Amino acid sequence: MEQTLAIVKPDAVARRLTGQILAAIEERGLRIAAMKMIHLSRTQAEGFYAVHRGRPFFDSLTAFMSSGPAVALVLEGEGAIARWRELMGATDPAKAAAGTLRRRFATDIEKNAVHGSDAPETAAFEIAYLFNRLEIQGG
């Protein structure tokens, strides 16, 4: 069973969209194996997004991701990474397909409501960064 990390970003939490996003996850047939509210420090956000260090958006991304509480989840299911990414939609909400979470809830390319791992290796790193093994419920 594949696992992936999902984050309801600070913009969506502040706008009280968490419940709608969780409902969409469950309707999609993905199982929530772990969930917690977090508030990353700037240093923690920089560590999480270290792969993007040096890119022009790194500073604004880490400032945004440390700006308020977020909800971190471990999602599980067959093809969980691809299924979650399909439900999220394109990073740029203007290019996201109708019905996707980013099309429905994002306000711009940075405040795009949700995050998701893009590959098994990324998922392994991101899950371990935010969760310990005791917090993840086996299926």
PDB file of C-alpha atoms in Angstrom:
ATOM      1  CA  MET A   1       0.000   0.000   0.000  1.00  0.00           C
ATOM      2  CA  GLU A   2       1.540   3.301  -1.104  1.00  0.00           C
ATOM      3  CA  GLN A   3       1.744   6.279   1.241  1.00  0.00           C
ATOM      4  CA  THR A   4       2.090   9.961   0.467  1.00  0.00           C
ATOM      5  CA  LEU A   5       2.250  13.159   2.451  1.00  0.00           C
ATOM      6  CA  ALA A   6      -0.465  15.769   2.122  1.00  0.00           C
ATOM      7  CA  ILE A   7      -0.567  19.199   3.731  1.00  0.00           C
ATOM      8  CA  VAL A   8      -3.531  21.518   4.018  1.00  0.00           C
ATOM      9  CA  LYS A   9      -1.532  24.738   3.748  1.00  0.00           C
ATOM     10  CA  PRO A  10      -1.879  27.754   6.084  1.00  0.00           C
ATOM     11  CA  ASP A  11      -4.072  29.678   3.610  1.00  0.00           C
ATOM     12  CA  ALA A  12      -6.656  26.884   3.457  1.00  0.00           C
ATOM     13  CA  VAL A  13      -6.599  26.318   7.228  1.00  0.00           C
ATOM     14  CA  ALA A  14      -7.123  30.050   7.832  1.00  0.00           C
ATOM     15  CA  ARG A  15     -10.055  30.036   5.412  1.00  0.00           C
ATOM     16  CA  ARG A  16     -11.603  27.023   7.227  1.00  0.00           C
ATOM     17  CA  LEU A  17     -11.376  24.699   4.225  1.00  0.00           C
ATOM     18  CA  THR A  18      -9.823  21.739   6.051  1.00  0.00           C
ATOM     19  CA  GLY A  19     -13.106  19.838   6.424  1.00  0.00           C
ATOM     20  CA  GLN A  20     -13.963  20.131   2.733  1.00  0.00           C
ATOM     21  CA  ILE A  21     -10.459  18.989   1.767  1.00  0.00           C
ATOM     22  CA  LEU A  22     -10.609  16.006   4.156  1.00  0.00           C
ATOM     23  CA  ALA A  23     -14.009  15.037   2.749  1.00  0.00           C
ATOM     24  CA  ALA A  24     -12.616  15.136  -0.801  1.00  0.00           C
ATOM     25  CA  ILE A  25      -9.703  12.910   0.266  1.00  0.00           C
ATOM     26  CA  GLU A  26     -12.034  10.316   1.748  1.00  0.00           C
ATOM     27  CA  GLU A  27     -14.452  10.511  -1.197  1.00  0.00           C
ATOM     28  CA  ARG A  28     -11.477   9.774  -3.449  1.00  0.00           C
ATOM     29  CA  GLY A  29     -10.959   6.526  -1.510  1.00  0.00           C
ATOM     30  CA  LEU A  30      -7.675   7.490   0.116  1.00  0.00           C
ATOM     31  CA  ARG A  31      -7.238   6.408   3.739  1.00  0.00           C
ATOM     32  CA  ILE A  32      -5.949   8.897   6.300  1.00  0.00           C
ATOM     33  CA  ALA A  33      -3.235   6.971   8.163  1.00  0.00           C
ATOM     34  CA  ALA A  34      -2.065   9.978  10.215  1.00  0.00           C
ATOM     35  CA  MET A  35      -3.131  13.570  10.745  1.00  0.00           C
ATOM     36  CA  LYS A  36      -2.011  16.454  12.926  1.00  0.00           C
ATOM     37  CA  MET A  37      -2.043  20.223  13.055  1.00  0.00           C
ATOM     38  CA  ILE A  38       1.422  21.736  12.831  1.00  0.00           C
ATOM     39  CA  HIS A  39       2.902  25.214  12.808  1.00  0.00           C
ATOM     40  CA  LEU A  40       6.304  25.056  11.175  1.00  0.00           C
ATOM     41  CA  SER A  41       9.019  27.479  12.232  1.00  0.00           C
ATOM     42  CA  ARG A  42      10.865  29.204   9.411  1.00  0.00           C
ATOM     43  CA  THR A  43      13.838  26.877  10.010  1.00  0.00           C
ATOM     44  CA  GLN A  44      11.598  23.794   9.859  1.00  0.00           C
ATOM     45  CA  ALA A  45       9.973  25.034   6.637  1.00  0.00           C
ATOM     46  CA  GLU A  46      13.422  25.630   5.138  1.00  0.00           C
ATOM     47  CA  GLY A  47      14.414  22.044   6.032  1.00  0.00           C
ATOM     48  CA  PHE A  48      11.212  20.623   4.588  1.00  0.00           C
ATOM     49  CA  TYR A  49      11.660  22.524   1.308  1.00  0.00           C
ATOM     50  CA  ALA A  50      15.480  22.212   1.210  1.00  0.00           C
ATOM     51  CA  VAL A  51      15.272  20.717  -2.303  1.00  0.00           C
ATOM     52  CA  HIS A  52      14.127  24.173  -3.498  1.00  0.00           C
ATOM     53  CA  ARG A  53      16.899  26.143  -1.751  1.00  0.00           C
ATOM     54  CA  GLY A  54      18.429  28.597  -4.214  1.00  0.00           C
ATOM     55  CA  ARG A  55      15.295  28.910  -6.318  1.00  0.00           C
ATOM     56  CA  PRO A  56      13.675  32.359  -6.578  1.00  0.00           C
ATOM     57  CA  PHE A  57      10.526  31.310  -4.685  1.00  0.00           C
ATOM     58  CA  PHE A  58      12.301  29.617  -1.738  1.00  0.00           C
ATOM     59  CA  ASP A  59      12.149  32.587   0.671  1.00  0.00           C
ATOM     60  CA  SER A  60       8.506  33.455   0.005  1.00  0.00           C
ATOM     61  CA  LEU A  61       7.500  29.756   0.123  1.00  0.00           C
ATOM     62  CA  THR A  62       9.156  29.102   3.477  1.00  0.00           C
ATOM     63  CA  ALA A  63       7.809  32.374   4.903  1.00  0.00           C
ATOM     64  CA  PHE A  64       4.310  31.414   3.775  1.00  0.00           C
ATOM     65  CA  MET A  65       4.527  27.828   5.055  1.00  0.00           C
ATOM     66  CA  SER A  66       5.627  29.102   8.473  1.00  0.00           C
ATOM     67  CA  SER A  67       2.998  31.862   8.585  1.00  0.00           C
ATOM     68  CA  GLY A  68       0.305  29.865  10.393  1.00  0.00           C
ATOM     69  CA  PRO A  69      -1.011  26.440  11.256  1.00  0.00           C
ATOM     70  CA  ALA A  70      -1.282  23.725   8.629  1.00  0.00           C
ATOM     71  CA  VAL A  71      -2.675  20.192   8.722  1.00  0.00           C
ATOM     72  CA  ALA A  72      -0.266  17.387   7.818  1.00  0.00           C
ATOM     73  CA  LEU A  73      -1.577  14.001   6.716  1.00  0.00           C
ATOM     74  CA  VAL A  74      -0.257  10.644   5.651  1.00  0.00           C
ATOM     75  CA  LEU A  75      -2.538   9.266   2.948  1.00  0.00           C
ATOM     76  CA  GLU A  76      -2.565   5.628   1.983  1.00  0.00           C
ATOM     77  CA  GLY A  77      -3.949   3.613  -0.904  1.00  0.00           C
ATOM     78  CA  GLU A  78      -3.124   1.967  -4.194  1.00  0.00           C
ATOM     79  CA  GLY A  79      -1.394   4.622  -6.304  1.00  0.00           C
ATOM     80  CA  ALA A  80      -1.801   7.147  -3.478  1.00  0.00           C
ATOM     81  CA  ILE A  81       0.794   9.581  -4.826  1.00  0.00           C
ATOM     82  CA  ALA A  82      -0.760   9.839  -8.294  1.00  0.00           C
ATOM     83  CA  ARG A  83      -4.323   9.844  -6.957  1.00  0.00           C
ATOM     84  CA  TRP A  84      -3.583  12.648  -4.468  1.00  0.00           C
ATOM     85  CA  ARG A  85      -1.749  14.704  -7.083  1.00  0.00           C
ATOM     86  CA  GLU A  86      -4.664  14.312  -9.483  1.00  0.00           C
ATOM     87  CA  LEU A  87      -7.106  15.461  -6.791  1.00  0.00           C
ATOM     88  CA  MET A  88      -4.876  18.448  -5.925  1.00  0.00           C
ATOM     89  CA  GLY A  89      -4.583  19.673  -9.513  1.00  0.00           C
ATOM     90  CA  ALA A  90      -1.825  21.700 -11.138  1.00  0.00           C
ATOM     91  CA  THR A  91       0.365  23.913  -8.931  1.00  0.00           C
ATOM     92  CA  ASP A  92      -0.949  26.971 -10.748  1.00  0.00           C
ATOM     93  CA  PRO A  93      -4.675  27.059  -9.962  1.00  0.00           C
ATOM     94  CA  ALA A  94      -5.360  28.830 -13.268  1.00  0.00           C
ATOM     95  CA  LYS A  95      -4.084  25.686 -15.026  1.00  0.00           C
ATOM     96  CA  ALA A  96      -5.738  23.201 -12.655  1.00  0.00           C
ATOM     97  CA  ALA A  97      -8.578  21.067 -13.960  1.00  0.00           C
ATOM     98  CA  ALA A  98     -12.150  21.833 -12.929  1.00  0.00           C
ATOM     99  CA  GLY A  99     -13.123  20.144  -9.678  1.00  0.00           C
ATOM    100  CA  THR A 100      -9.559  19.815  -8.362  1.00  0.00           C
ATOM    101  CA  LEU A 101      -8.759  21.211  -4.931  1.00  0.00           C
ATOM    102  CA  ARG A 102      -6.455  23.906  -6.249  1.00  0.00           C
ATOM    103  CA  ARG A 103      -8.981  25.026  -8.839  1.00  0.00           C
ATOM    104  CA  ARG A 104     -11.659  25.167  -6.142  1.00  0.00           C
ATOM    105  CA  PHE A 105      -9.680  26.649  -3.226  1.00  0.00           C
ATOM    106  CA  ALA A 106      -6.365  28.240  -4.293  1.00  0.00           C
ATOM    107  CA  THR A 107      -5.977  31.983  -4.527  1.00  0.00           C
ATOM    108  CA  ASP A 108      -2.646  31.977  -6.409  1.00  0.00           C
ATOM    109  CA  ILE A 109       0.309  29.779  -7.341  1.00  0.00           C
ATOM    110  CA  GLU A 110       1.836  30.009  -3.831  1.00  0.00           C
ATOM    111  CA  LYS A 111      -1.339  30.065  -1.742  1.00  0.00           C
ATOM    112  CA  ASN A 112      -2.608  26.979  -3.499  1.00  0.00           C
ATOM    113  CA  ALA A 113      -4.321  25.291  -0.536  1.00  0.00           C
ATOM    114  CA  VAL A 114      -2.553  21.906  -0.533  1.00  0.00           C
ATOM    115  CA  HIS A 115       0.808  20.180  -0.866  1.00  0.00           C
ATOM    116  CA  GLY A 116       1.575  16.647  -1.965  1.00  0.00           C
ATOM    117  CA  SER A 117       4.637  14.500  -2.426  1.00  0.00           C
ATOM    118  CA  ASP A 118       5.639  14.028  -6.055  1.00  0.00           C
ATOM    119  CA  ALA A 119       7.440  10.660  -5.887  1.00  0.00           C
ATOM    120  CA  PRO A 120       7.971   7.699  -3.526  1.00  0.00           C
ATOM    121  CA  GLU A 121      11.376   9.030  -2.414  1.00  0.00           C
ATOM    122  CA  THR A 122       9.941  12.471  -1.709  1.00  0.00           C
ATOM    123  CA  ALA A 123       7.028  10.935   0.183  1.00  0.00           C
ATOM    124  CA  ALA A 124       9.394   8.892   2.365  1.00  0.00           C
ATOM    125  CA  PHE A 125      11.446  11.996   3.239  1.00  0.00           C
ATOM    126  CA  GLU A 126       8.428  14.243   3.848  1.00  0.00           C
ATOM    127  CA  ILE A 127       6.520  11.713   5.960  1.00  0.00           C
ATOM    128  CA  ALA A 128       9.588  11.065   8.125  1.00  0.00           C
ATOM    129  CA  TYR A 129      10.168  14.826   8.439  1.00  0.00           C
ATOM    130  CA  LEU A 130       6.736  15.462   9.940  1.00  0.00           C
ATOM    131  CA  PHE A 131       5.684  12.159  11.560  1.00  0.00           C
ATOM    132  CA  ASN A 132       7.245   9.503  13.720  1.00  0.00           C
ATOM    133  CA  ARG A 133       6.325   5.847  13.225  1.00  0.00           C
ATOM    134  CA  LEU A 134       4.072   5.764  16.304  1.00  0.00           C
ATOM    135  CA  GLU A 135       1.836   8.452  14.780  1.00  0.00           C
ATOM    136  CA  ILE A 136       1.069   6.488  11.613  1.00  0.00           C
ATOM    137  CA  GLN A 137      -1.685   3.900  11.857  1.00  0.00           C
ATOM    138  CA  GLY A 138      -1.131   0.692   9.949  1.00  0.00           C
ATOM    139  CA  GLY A 139      -3.711  -0.375   7.418  1.00  0.00           C
TER     140      GLY A 139
END
